[in-house]
Amino acid sequence: MVDNAVGKRLLSLLCIFGGVALVVAALILDVSRSNAPYRGAFLVIGIVGILVGLFIFPTLKYHRALMNFVFLFPLLFAFLVTVIIPLILGIRYSFTNWDGIRFTKEVGLENYTKMFQQPSFIWSILLTFLFVVVNMIMVNLVAFLLALLCTSKLKGLGFFRASYFLPNLIGGIVLGYIWQFIFANVVTNITTALFDNRYSMLSETGTAFIAIIVVYIWQYAGYIMLIYITGLNTVPGEILEASSIDGANPMQTLFQIKIPMIAPTITICTFLTLTSAFKQFDVNLALTNGTGSVADFMGSYLTNGTEMLALNIYNTAVIKDNYALGEAKAVLFFIILACVSILQVYISNKKEVEL
Amino acid sequence: MGKKEKTSSVVWRFVIATIIAIYVLFPFYLVVINSCKTTNDITANPIGLNGVSFTQLISNLVDVINNTHFLFWDAFASSLIITVLSLVFLAVFGGMAGWVICRNNKKKWAMVIYFTFIASMIIPFQVVMLPLIATFRDVGKFIGISMLQSVPGIVFAYCGFGGAMTVFILTGFIKGIPYDLEEAASIDGCSPEQIYFKIIFPLLKPVITTVTILNGMWIWNDYLLPSMMLGQNGRVKTLPVAVQAFVGSYVKEWNMILAAALLAIVPMIIIFLIAQKQIMNGMIEGAVKG
């Protein structure tokens, strides 16, 4: 037992010192700008060595604290490097003339004022809000009706539920191209047959926007339906029975019992559709890539008729190579989403208090 | 009278449900049949079955798989490796972090970490993506491991972005595990790490399934992060990035594009058919808790 403890201590010290030595060696190589390819491996093995050493070090006094640190470190480190540091840097860069690599001067609020002078950006904001509102209503309505259908007496219920959910499994890019095909080749055949006019919905801004909404509902309603089904299943059967004995018709049961009982579910679904519609990117990129002409908006001709906010940010920074402006737009996007989330927390808490 | 009315409404509901199902599944049907045609047959009739042949399907698939922009097997392997590694790391490290946070919930530092995680869930990817690429480029140059255009870098990024939601759902579950269990084990001489790995981790199985499904659906289908980090024509490509690069190179050759789409969606559909119940339940739980 004693030998074991001594052995463990030795092993742990070996790991720690070995790890420290490797990390120091790696850092020296880094700082001296050596191009030794193994320096990265040194660093990683060194850090793992230190963590393992700390972890097996057999003193009771600090063991718990050390273990807490070792347990938290991997995820927290990744989180800091990928989310927190870029967020702080991003907000900082939005006040400079950053070009994706470095910046040479502070420009204050110039990026923020510049973006509101771009009619194309204003258009994107308004379009996104319109998209979000229309989607929120349509997706929830369709999903709720589907959920009512799927909680009623129905043969093949499992099959219907699964098939309505199926589109949600497919990534937005692939799905966007599949629907591009449908709008360009299949829907045109239908318009030819009906109006003798080969008309592609994607060729005009207004109809292309409707096309995006159709695809989005197709993708998303099945998922929201599942949540509504769960909500509807929590409505106790006795209450429904009592109401039917009291002679309530199905409509009364729906509006006076079911909908009030699933109010928390409605809140969840509303905000889920809200935030996901705001962040919509993949379908927008694959289906229309933001194209579409607008003859006259704020006195200028626009070519980004169906470009929503997320895509506008991407195009500004990556395609048009204007990183600082793109980052400023992204910060605005973040503020809008934060407001939505705070509103959600506020409404949910208020509901809970009432209950 | 009442009974008759009920039977007819059941029939009506079935008819409506079937019509909706046909509408929802129609795009999948189109993908399958048009992958089996030549471009001319598609233009002639994209809905019907004329021109459909198995040999044409094989020839389309072979063309797509060997296409230099797509390289299906490479992309599939990259997607699989990235997804699996990210999911394993998220489950293991997420569980560890969640447990430590839960067991120190009276301490200030643990609460600060917890609420930072929760608050970070509202951060959209767009606001961090540009500085992220710059940071990763610098860090990669500094330490000598390429963080961009490499599998380790993107797995690391997924651990960072998926961490918040994972920890949030896991702590919610760990809170419900009775503390007596750990005390008993501690009296029996278990060290804290033994308690975690031998007692707590096995209990987390259901919630880890949920987290893995949610993260898996997201990572497998994600486009923006890999396209930013790996590049459109980089060494490593995930399936969505490969599809995008492929379509960009093939203008309107729909039989090819749809064959590529078919290849991209088949793995997900197979998994769905196997684990339908778990996937649907996992998605519901994630929404209700998240």
XYZ file of C-alpha atoms in Angstrom:
645
model
C 0.000 0.000 0.000
C 2.767 2.399 1.050
C 4.898 1.338 -1.896
C 1.952 1.954 -4.113
C 1.524 5.520 -2.827
C 5.227 6.252 -3.255
C 5.158 4.795 -6.735
C 2.149 6.881 -7.606
C 3.766 10.026 -6.258
C 6.903 9.347 -8.252
C 4.922 8.731 -11.410
C 2.910 11.876 -10.887
C 5.992 14.023 -10.271
C 7.585 12.495 -13.352
C 4.538 13.441 -15.413
C 4.430 16.973 -14.050
C 8.102 17.714 -14.515
C 8.238 15.999 -17.867
C 5.183 17.974 -18.918
C 6.594 21.288 -17.713
C 9.889 20.575 -19.474
C 8.094 19.796 -22.735
C 5.899 22.882 -22.515
C 8.872 25.122 -21.782
C 10.826 23.566 -24.646
C 7.869 24.076 -26.985
C 7.419 27.688 -25.907
C 11.105 28.435 -26.351
C 10.903 27.005 -29.847
C 7.783 29.083 -30.522
C 9.206 32.341 -29.235
C 12.479 31.839 -31.057
C 10.388 31.402 -34.219
C 11.907 28.059 -34.959
C 10.039 26.008 -37.509
C 10.596 22.671 -35.805
C 7.476 20.681 -36.754
C 7.425 18.716 -33.488
C 6.955 21.778 -31.252
C 3.174 21.530 -31.392
C 3.269 17.895 -30.330
C 5.620 18.849 -27.445
C 3.145 21.416 -26.213
C 0.124 19.128 -26.314
C 1.917 16.153 -24.750
C 3.378 18.488 -22.126
C -0.013 19.892 -21.123
C -1.560 16.423 -21.022
C 1.396 15.268 -18.916
C 0.931 18.064 -16.393
C -2.796 17.385 -16.137
C -2.300 13.631 -15.718
C 0.422 14.242 -13.117
C -1.805 16.586 -11.127
C -4.640 14.135 -11.419
C -2.836 11.117 -9.956
C -0.905 13.078 -7.321
C -1.849 11.324 -4.077
C -2.177 14.069 -1.456
C -5.592 14.288 0.061
C -5.472 17.924 1.002
C -5.550 19.485 -2.425
C -6.733 16.483 -4.327
C -10.302 17.655 -4.688
C -9.306 21.120 -5.897
C -6.790 19.686 -8.354
C -9.327 17.232 -9.655
C -11.918 19.957 -10.117
C -9.394 21.878 -12.162
C -8.419 18.882 -14.280
C -12.068 17.984 -14.887
C -13.062 21.487 -15.918
C -9.981 22.396 -17.916
C -10.532 20.714 -21.319
C -14.000 22.044 -22.047
C -13.466 25.401 -20.436
C -10.233 25.942 -22.349
C -11.882 25.111 -25.667
C -14.799 27.358 -24.759
C -12.568 30.301 -23.883
C -10.472 30.007 -27.033
C -13.351 29.502 -29.469
C -16.117 31.651 -27.985
C -15.075 34.157 -25.343
C -11.775 35.415 -26.770
C -13.108 35.787 -30.349
C -16.195 37.558 -28.994
C -14.091 40.134 -27.149
C -11.720 40.531 -30.092
C -14.667 40.804 -32.477
C -16.303 43.627 -30.560
C -12.923 45.350 -30.376
C -12.248 44.900 -34.113
C -15.628 46.359 -35.011
C -14.282 49.773 -33.947
C -11.181 49.554 -36.157
C -10.279 49.147 -39.815
C -9.501 45.446 -39.326
C -8.915 43.522 -42.574
C -9.114 39.987 -41.234
C -5.466 39.879 -40.234
C -4.512 43.182 -38.598
C -5.733 46.720 -38.069
C -3.851 49.983 -38.360
C -6.172 52.525 -36.801
C -9.180 53.061 -34.613
C -12.175 54.361 -36.509
C -14.642 54.764 -33.652
C -18.222 54.254 -34.711
C -17.514 54.654 -38.420
C -18.370 51.018 -39.233
C -21.642 51.325 -37.386
C -22.685 54.506 -39.149
C -21.503 53.166 -42.493
C -23.690 50.079 -42.360
C -26.834 52.115 -41.873
C -25.981 54.149 -44.943
C -26.082 51.004 -47.070
C -29.587 50.532 -48.481
C -28.730 46.879 -49.125
C -28.106 46.306 -45.419
C -31.308 48.073 -44.353
C -33.123 45.897 -46.879
C -31.547 42.771 -45.342
C -32.641 43.799 -41.857
C -36.226 44.494 -42.912
C -36.359 41.310 -44.957
C -35.063 39.282 -42.010
C -37.690 40.734 -39.691
C -40.407 39.991 -42.223
C -39.066 36.467 -42.660
C -38.922 35.908 -38.901
C -42.467 37.109 -38.296
C -44.005 35.214 -41.216
C -42.110 32.076 -40.280
C -42.938 32.248 -36.630
C -46.644 32.373 -37.434
C -46.628 29.882 -40.296
C -44.338 27.269 -38.761
C -46.187 27.307 -35.453
C -49.581 27.163 -37.134
C -48.639 24.312 -39.467
C -46.811 22.449 -36.700
C -49.725 22.815 -34.305
C -52.224 21.540 -36.855
C -49.945 18.611 -37.648
C -49.636 17.901 -33.922
C -53.425 17.907 -33.538
C -53.617 15.483 -36.440
C -50.938 13.263 -34.940
C -52.521 13.146 -31.490
C -55.943 12.164 -32.817
C -57.155 8.693 -33.650
C -55.243 7.825 -36.775
C -53.984 4.704 -38.484
C -50.250 4.587 -39.178
C -49.544 7.328 -36.655
C -45.901 6.366 -36.162
C -45.233 6.485 -39.889
C -46.824 9.918 -40.338
C -45.011 11.376 -37.360
C -41.645 10.081 -38.576
C -42.165 11.212 -42.155
C -43.183 14.732 -41.130
C -40.037 14.936 -39.056
C -37.766 13.494 -41.757
C -36.830 16.780 -43.563
C -35.345 18.086 -40.338
C -32.542 15.523 -40.578
C -31.159 16.973 -43.777
C -28.644 19.787 -43.695
C -29.673 23.153 -45.106
C -27.146 23.129 -47.956
C -28.240 19.810 -49.448
C -31.856 20.673 -48.872
C -31.444 24.047 -50.553
C -30.104 22.422 -53.719
C -32.842 19.801 -53.764
C -35.440 22.552 -53.632
C -33.590 24.644 -56.178
C -34.061 21.705 -58.503
C -37.744 21.467 -57.639
C -38.388 25.165 -58.219
C -36.356 25.291 -61.411
C -37.614 22.079 -63.021
C -40.750 20.731 -61.396
C -42.678 23.845 -60.424
C -41.973 25.335 -63.844
C -43.655 22.311 -65.429
C -46.714 22.935 -63.309
C -46.888 26.610 -64.282
C -46.450 25.624 -67.921
C -49.346 23.200 -67.658
C -51.606 25.644 -65.818
C -50.832 29.028 -67.344
C -48.769 28.047 -70.373
C -45.983 30.113 -68.888
C -42.653 28.593 -67.895
C -42.130 30.567 -64.726
C -39.467 29.936 -62.110
C -40.306 31.189 -58.643
C -36.616 31.773 -57.950
C -36.228 34.314 -60.734
C -38.183 37.070 -59.064
C -37.481 38.566 -55.647
C -40.985 38.309 -54.220
C -41.656 34.747 -55.255
C -38.111 33.683 -54.373
C -38.739 34.974 -50.857
C -41.922 32.909 -50.703
C -39.896 29.938 -51.931
C -37.485 30.294 -49.016
C -40.408 30.376 -46.606
C -41.957 27.274 -48.172
C -38.700 25.361 -47.861
C -38.205 26.534 -44.310
C -41.657 25.413 -43.231
C -41.100 22.094 -44.958
C -37.886 21.617 -43.026
C -38.855 22.937 -39.642
C -42.559 22.269 -39.037
C -42.016 18.561 -38.341
C -39.629 19.314 -35.529
C -41.874 21.895 -33.889
C -44.750 19.432 -34.337
C -42.907 16.910 -32.150
C -42.676 19.442 -29.333
C -46.367 20.307 -29.639
C -47.235 16.602 -29.553
C -45.334 16.261 -26.289
C -47.178 19.275 -24.929
C -50.593 18.011 -26.025
C -49.909 14.609 -24.474
C -49.431 16.229 -21.070
C -53.027 17.509 -21.080
C -54.694 15.089 -18.633
C -57.262 12.755 -20.173
C -59.728 13.289 -17.308
C -60.080 16.954 -18.126
C -60.818 16.200 -21.777
C -63.313 13.550 -20.708
C -64.991 15.931 -18.277
C -65.327 18.586 -20.950
C -66.852 16.124 -23.402
C -69.344 15.018 -20.728
C -70.200 18.678 -20.151
C -71.026 18.832 -23.838
C -68.122 20.920 -25.133
C -67.652 20.630 -28.888
C -64.165 19.935 -30.304
C -63.566 23.631 -31.029
C -64.371 24.632 -27.467
C -62.123 21.892 -26.134
C -59.331 23.117 -28.360
C -59.522 26.804 -27.546
C -60.602 26.690 -23.929
C -58.701 23.665 -22.638
C -55.917 22.448 -24.891
C -54.386 25.769 -25.952
C -54.346 27.346 -22.455
C -52.939 24.121 -20.986
C -49.991 24.031 -23.387
C -49.104 27.735 -23.079
C -45.519 26.963 -21.898
C -44.996 24.764 -24.979
C -46.230 27.584 -27.195
C -43.677 29.918 -25.612
C -40.859 27.421 -26.210
C -41.837 26.850 -29.829
C -42.304 30.543 -30.536
C -38.800 31.372 -29.423
C -37.261 28.326 -31.067
C -38.694 29.351 -34.425
C -37.799 32.978 -33.764
C -34.101 32.437 -33.078
C -33.619 29.781 -35.724
C -35.288 31.950 -38.373
C -33.015 34.839 -37.440
C -29.938 32.677 -37.886
C -31.136 31.184 -41.180
C -28.136 30.866 -43.476
C -27.734 27.521 -45.244
C -31.031 27.439 -47.134
C -30.658 31.096 -48.050
C -27.197 30.417 -49.485
C -28.060 27.257 -51.380
C -31.485 28.267 -52.675
C -31.004 31.808 -53.936
C -27.579 32.902 -52.670
C -29.273 36.177 -51.773
C -29.831 37.239 -55.355
C -32.915 39.040 -56.583
C -33.353 42.516 -57.924
C -35.167 45.360 -56.254
C -35.872 48.224 -58.617
C -35.918 51.072 -56.152
C -35.262 50.919 -52.439
C -34.230 54.151 -50.696
C -33.291 55.542 -54.065
C -30.992 52.759 -55.196
C -31.141 49.588 -57.234
C -30.447 46.460 -55.215
C -29.248 43.049 -56.363
C -29.488 41.340 -52.980
C -33.264 41.019 -52.903
C -33.387 37.773 -50.902
C -30.237 38.218 -48.822
C -30.977 37.894 -45.129
C -28.920 39.203 -42.255
C -26.702 36.172 -41.613
C -25.847 35.863 -45.291
C -25.310 39.616 -45.596
C -22.711 39.476 -42.803
C -20.938 36.577 -44.482
C -20.946 38.248 -47.890
C -19.758 41.590 -46.526
C -16.800 40.063 -44.736
C -15.758 37.017 -46.704
C -16.882 37.723 -50.273
C -16.473 41.524 -50.378
C -13.455 41.321 -48.078
C -14.652 44.040 -45.727
C -13.960 42.392 -42.386
C -14.394 45.309 -40.013
C -17.762 46.275 -41.474
C -18.901 42.644 -41.446
C -17.878 42.312 -37.825
C -19.787 45.483 -36.895
C -22.894 44.049 -38.578
C -22.339 40.810 -36.673
C -22.199 42.700 -33.384
C -25.528 44.335 -34.222
C -26.903 40.890 -35.067
C -25.705 39.658 -31.677
C -27.413 42.562 -29.899
C -30.725 41.830 -31.670
C -30.546 38.152 -30.738
C -29.608 38.988 -27.148
C -32.688 41.228 -26.866
C -34.872 38.406 -28.188
C -33.389 35.964 -25.681
C -33.795 38.336 -22.756
C -37.418 38.839 -23.774
C -37.852 35.081 -23.798
C -36.404 34.643 -20.302
C -38.580 37.502 -19.072
C -41.774 36.045 -20.534
C -41.048 32.495 -19.352
C -40.309 33.663 -15.799
C -43.462 35.728 -15.698
C -45.480 32.706 -16.795
C -43.892 30.542 -14.112
C -44.793 33.039 -11.409
C -48.389 33.060 -12.590
C -48.540 29.275 -12.397
C -75.329 8.154 -35.850
C -72.532 9.303 -33.540
C -70.450 6.262 -34.283
C -70.830 6.583 -38.027
C -69.705 10.190 -37.917
C -66.616 9.162 -35.989
C -65.593 6.509 -38.528
C -65.921 8.932 -41.390
C -63.838 11.560 -39.607
C -61.160 8.948 -38.946
C -61.083 8.193 -42.661
C -60.904 11.883 -43.493
C -58.013 12.422 -41.118
C -56.200 9.489 -42.686
C -56.680 10.950 -46.153
C -55.408 14.373 -45.055
C -52.415 12.857 -43.260
C -51.568 10.835 -46.356
C -51.741 13.874 -48.635
C -49.421 15.817 -46.328
C -47.046 12.854 -46.135
C -46.910 12.691 -49.929
C -46.104 16.394 -50.073
C -43.400 16.071 -47.397
C -41.811 12.990 -48.950
C -42.140 14.109 -52.585
C -38.716 15.869 -52.688
C -37.054 12.664 -51.507
C -38.801 10.755 -54.262
C -37.581 13.303 -56.806
C -34.008 12.986 -55.574
C -34.086 9.210 -55.885
C -35.687 8.951 -59.323
C -33.740 11.788 -60.907
C -30.456 10.348 -59.689
C -31.309 7.431 -61.963
C -31.668 9.504 -65.144
C -29.586 11.361 -67.667
C -29.800 15.157 -67.862
C -31.903 14.965 -71.016
C -34.432 12.667 -69.391
C -34.684 15.014 -66.425
C -35.356 18.006 -68.638
C -37.940 16.023 -70.585
C -39.821 14.881 -67.496
C -38.513 15.432 -63.962
C -41.500 13.802 -62.217
C -42.179 10.632 -64.169
C -40.347 7.339 -64.212
C -39.324 7.224 -67.890
C -35.596 7.083 -68.331
C -35.021 5.634 -64.892
C -32.439 2.876 -64.982
C -30.252 1.257 -62.427
C -27.182 1.380 -64.650
C -27.643 5.147 -65.029
C -27.788 5.482 -61.234
C -24.547 3.557 -60.877
C -22.857 5.620 -63.579
C -24.022 8.894 -61.957
C -22.860 7.743 -58.538
C -19.480 6.634 -59.857
C -19.011 10.001 -61.572
C -19.929 11.864 -58.424
C -17.817 9.735 -56.106
C -14.743 10.145 -58.281
C -15.253 13.844 -58.976
C -12.236 15.824 -57.835
C -14.380 18.547 -56.251
C -16.470 16.093 -54.303
C -14.368 13.012 -53.483
C -17.221 11.389 -51.626
C -15.277 8.852 -49.589
C -12.776 11.420 -48.355
C -15.539 13.836 -47.408
C -17.567 11.083 -45.790
C -14.564 9.902 -43.788
C -13.714 13.458 -42.670
C -17.310 14.135 -41.654
C -17.457 10.861 -39.752
C -14.142 11.369 -37.951
C -14.922 14.985 -37.054
C -18.422 14.174 -35.832
C -17.441 11.101 -33.820
C -14.406 12.704 -32.182
C -16.333 15.862 -31.291
C -19.187 13.827 -29.823
C -16.869 11.650 -27.720
C -14.946 14.636 -26.368
C -18.117 16.591 -25.683
C -19.686 13.666 -23.824
C -16.607 12.860 -21.729
C -15.426 16.394 -20.958
C -18.963 17.743 -20.740
C -19.879 15.128 -18.162
C -16.750 15.885 -16.142
C -17.304 19.628 -16.229
C -21.014 19.296 -15.499
C -20.356 17.097 -12.485
C -17.763 19.456 -11.012
C -20.107 22.423 -11.490
C -23.001 20.559 -9.885
C -21.050 19.396 -6.864
C -19.682 22.877 -6.196
C -22.931 24.706 -6.727
C -22.503 26.599 -3.454
C -19.216 28.091 -4.603
C -18.944 31.315 -6.481
C -16.476 30.253 -9.174
C -18.625 27.310 -10.232
C -21.661 29.542 -10.585
C -19.701 32.090 -12.602
C -18.623 29.349 -14.997
C -22.138 27.944 -15.183
C -23.802 31.245 -15.966
C -21.119 32.176 -18.471
C -21.900 28.929 -20.293
C -25.632 29.631 -20.265
C -25.282 33.246 -21.315
C -22.953 32.241 -24.163
C -25.702 30.177 -25.770
C -27.218 33.337 -27.244
C -23.996 34.272 -29.057
C -24.539 33.720 -32.787
C -21.736 32.081 -34.714
C -21.494 35.073 -37.070
C -20.134 37.373 -34.382
C -17.253 35.078 -33.450
C -16.409 33.445 -36.770
C -14.188 36.159 -38.235
C -11.948 36.710 -35.175
C -12.008 32.944 -34.587
C -10.331 32.301 -37.907
C -7.744 35.007 -37.188
C -7.079 33.639 -33.688
C -6.776 30.079 -34.904
C -4.424 31.138 -37.671
C -2.163 32.964 -35.190
C -2.299 30.231 -32.565
C -1.603 27.607 -35.203
C 1.423 29.506 -36.466
C 2.658 30.058 -32.934
C 2.422 26.516 -31.619
C 3.153 24.779 -34.897
C -0.094 22.820 -35.183
C -2.263 23.899 -38.044
C -5.650 24.737 -36.497
C -7.269 25.656 -39.812
C -7.746 23.083 -42.566
C -7.165 20.299 -40.071
C -9.258 17.798 -38.165
C -7.863 18.568 -34.668
C -8.624 22.276 -35.072
C -12.235 21.786 -36.066
C -12.855 19.171 -33.354
C -11.462 21.643 -30.853
C -13.812 24.329 -32.177
C -16.824 22.024 -31.913
C -15.893 21.249 -28.298
C -15.884 24.977 -27.610
C -19.153 25.743 -29.398
C -21.030 22.660 -28.235
C -19.726 22.905 -24.680
C -22.307 25.359 -23.353
C -25.405 23.433 -24.386
C -23.852 20.105 -23.386
C -22.929 21.297 -19.912
C -26.320 22.928 -19.487
C -28.278 19.758 -20.253
C -25.896 17.526 -18.304
C -25.936 19.638 -15.126
C -29.729 19.601 -15.260
C -29.585 15.820 -15.127
C -26.734 15.455 -12.615
C -28.591 17.702 -10.166
C -31.185 14.945 -9.886
C -28.699 12.220 -8.905
C -28.899 11.767 -5.104
C -25.813 12.884 -3.266
C -26.145 9.969 -0.775
C -24.874 7.683 -3.486
C -21.556 9.514 -3.634
C -21.255 9.791 0.136
C -21.728 6.059 0.509
C -19.046 5.394 -2.092
C -16.753 7.896 -0.436
C -17.141 6.097 2.921
C -16.325 2.842 1.154
C -13.022 4.406 0.157
C -13.620 5.628 -3.366
C -11.584 8.621 -4.485
C -13.520 11.446 -6.198
C -12.402 10.455 -9.663
C -13.362 6.832 -9.002
C -16.772 8.041 -7.851
C -17.194 9.932 -11.093
C -16.028 7.268 -13.508
C -17.477 4.236 -11.707
C -20.725 5.599 -10.322
C -21.804 8.845 -11.942
C -20.708 8.383 -15.551
C -22.654 5.106 -16.056
C -25.759 6.819 -14.694
C -25.470 9.563 -17.308
C -26.180 7.191 -20.200
C -29.687 8.457 -21.081
C -28.754 12.138 -20.965
C -25.542 11.531 -22.897
C -27.653 9.879 -25.590
C -29.749 13.060 -25.773
C -26.742 15.337 -25.931
C -25.033 13.158 -28.521
C -28.086 13.198 -30.776
C -28.469 16.971 -30.555
C -24.789 17.659 -31.127
C -24.536 14.957 -33.773
C -27.356 16.385 -35.889
C -25.808 19.816 -35.646
C -22.198 18.859 -36.348
C -22.970 16.442 -39.183
C -25.103 18.986 -41.041
C -23.165 22.115 -40.138
C -21.929 24.108 -43.099
C -20.708 27.540 -42.035
C -18.096 26.546 -39.461
C -16.347 23.928 -41.616
C -16.548 26.134 -44.689
C -14.843 28.955 -42.781
C -12.277 26.787 -41.044
C -11.514 24.215 -43.708
C -12.031 26.408 -46.762
C -13.954 25.615 -49.942
C -11.075 23.850 -51.597
C -9.037 22.820 -48.606
C -7.306 19.547 -47.918
C -10.064 18.354 -45.574
C -13.749 18.723 -46.495
C -16.900 17.695 -44.693
C -19.891 16.453 -46.673
C -21.846 19.743 -46.727
C -18.727 21.640 -47.810
C -18.010 19.038 -50.487
C -21.591 19.263 -51.798
C -21.301 23.037 -51.998
C -17.942 22.861 -53.794
C -19.296 20.209 -56.151
C -22.419 22.140 -57.090
C -20.327 25.239 -57.657
C -18.297 23.353 -60.239
C -21.225 21.650 -62.012
C -23.666 24.176 -63.324
C -27.141 22.683 -63.632
C -26.123 19.098 -64.280
C -29.008 18.039 -62.145
C -28.518 14.282 -62.324
C -25.038 14.744 -60.833
C -26.145 17.259 -58.226
C -29.043 15.093 -57.105
C -26.840 11.999 -56.996
C -24.487 13.955 -54.741
C -27.456 15.011 -52.588
C -28.567 11.398 -52.422
C -25.156 10.313 -51.186
C -25.185 13.085 -48.591
C -28.612 12.267 -47.148
C -28.519 8.462 -47.183
C -26.280 8.039 -44.089
C -28.539 10.257 -42.002
C -31.678 8.442 -43.141
C -30.181 5.040 -42.343
C -29.328 6.211 -38.842
C -32.813 7.649 -38.461
C -34.424 4.364 -39.478
C -32.331 2.519 -36.900
C -32.716 4.944 -33.983
C -35.941 6.741 -34.855
C -37.357 6.836 -31.346
C -34.162 7.970 -29.657
C -33.574 10.726 -32.207
C -37.087 12.142 -31.951
C -37.060 11.978 -28.142
C -33.606 13.518 -27.994
C -34.683 16.429 -30.183
C -37.740 17.039 -28.007
C -35.789 16.971 -24.756
C -33.161 19.297 -26.141
C -35.804 21.826 -27.142
C -37.708 21.691 -23.891
C -34.597 22.040 -21.745
C -32.602 24.345 -23.986
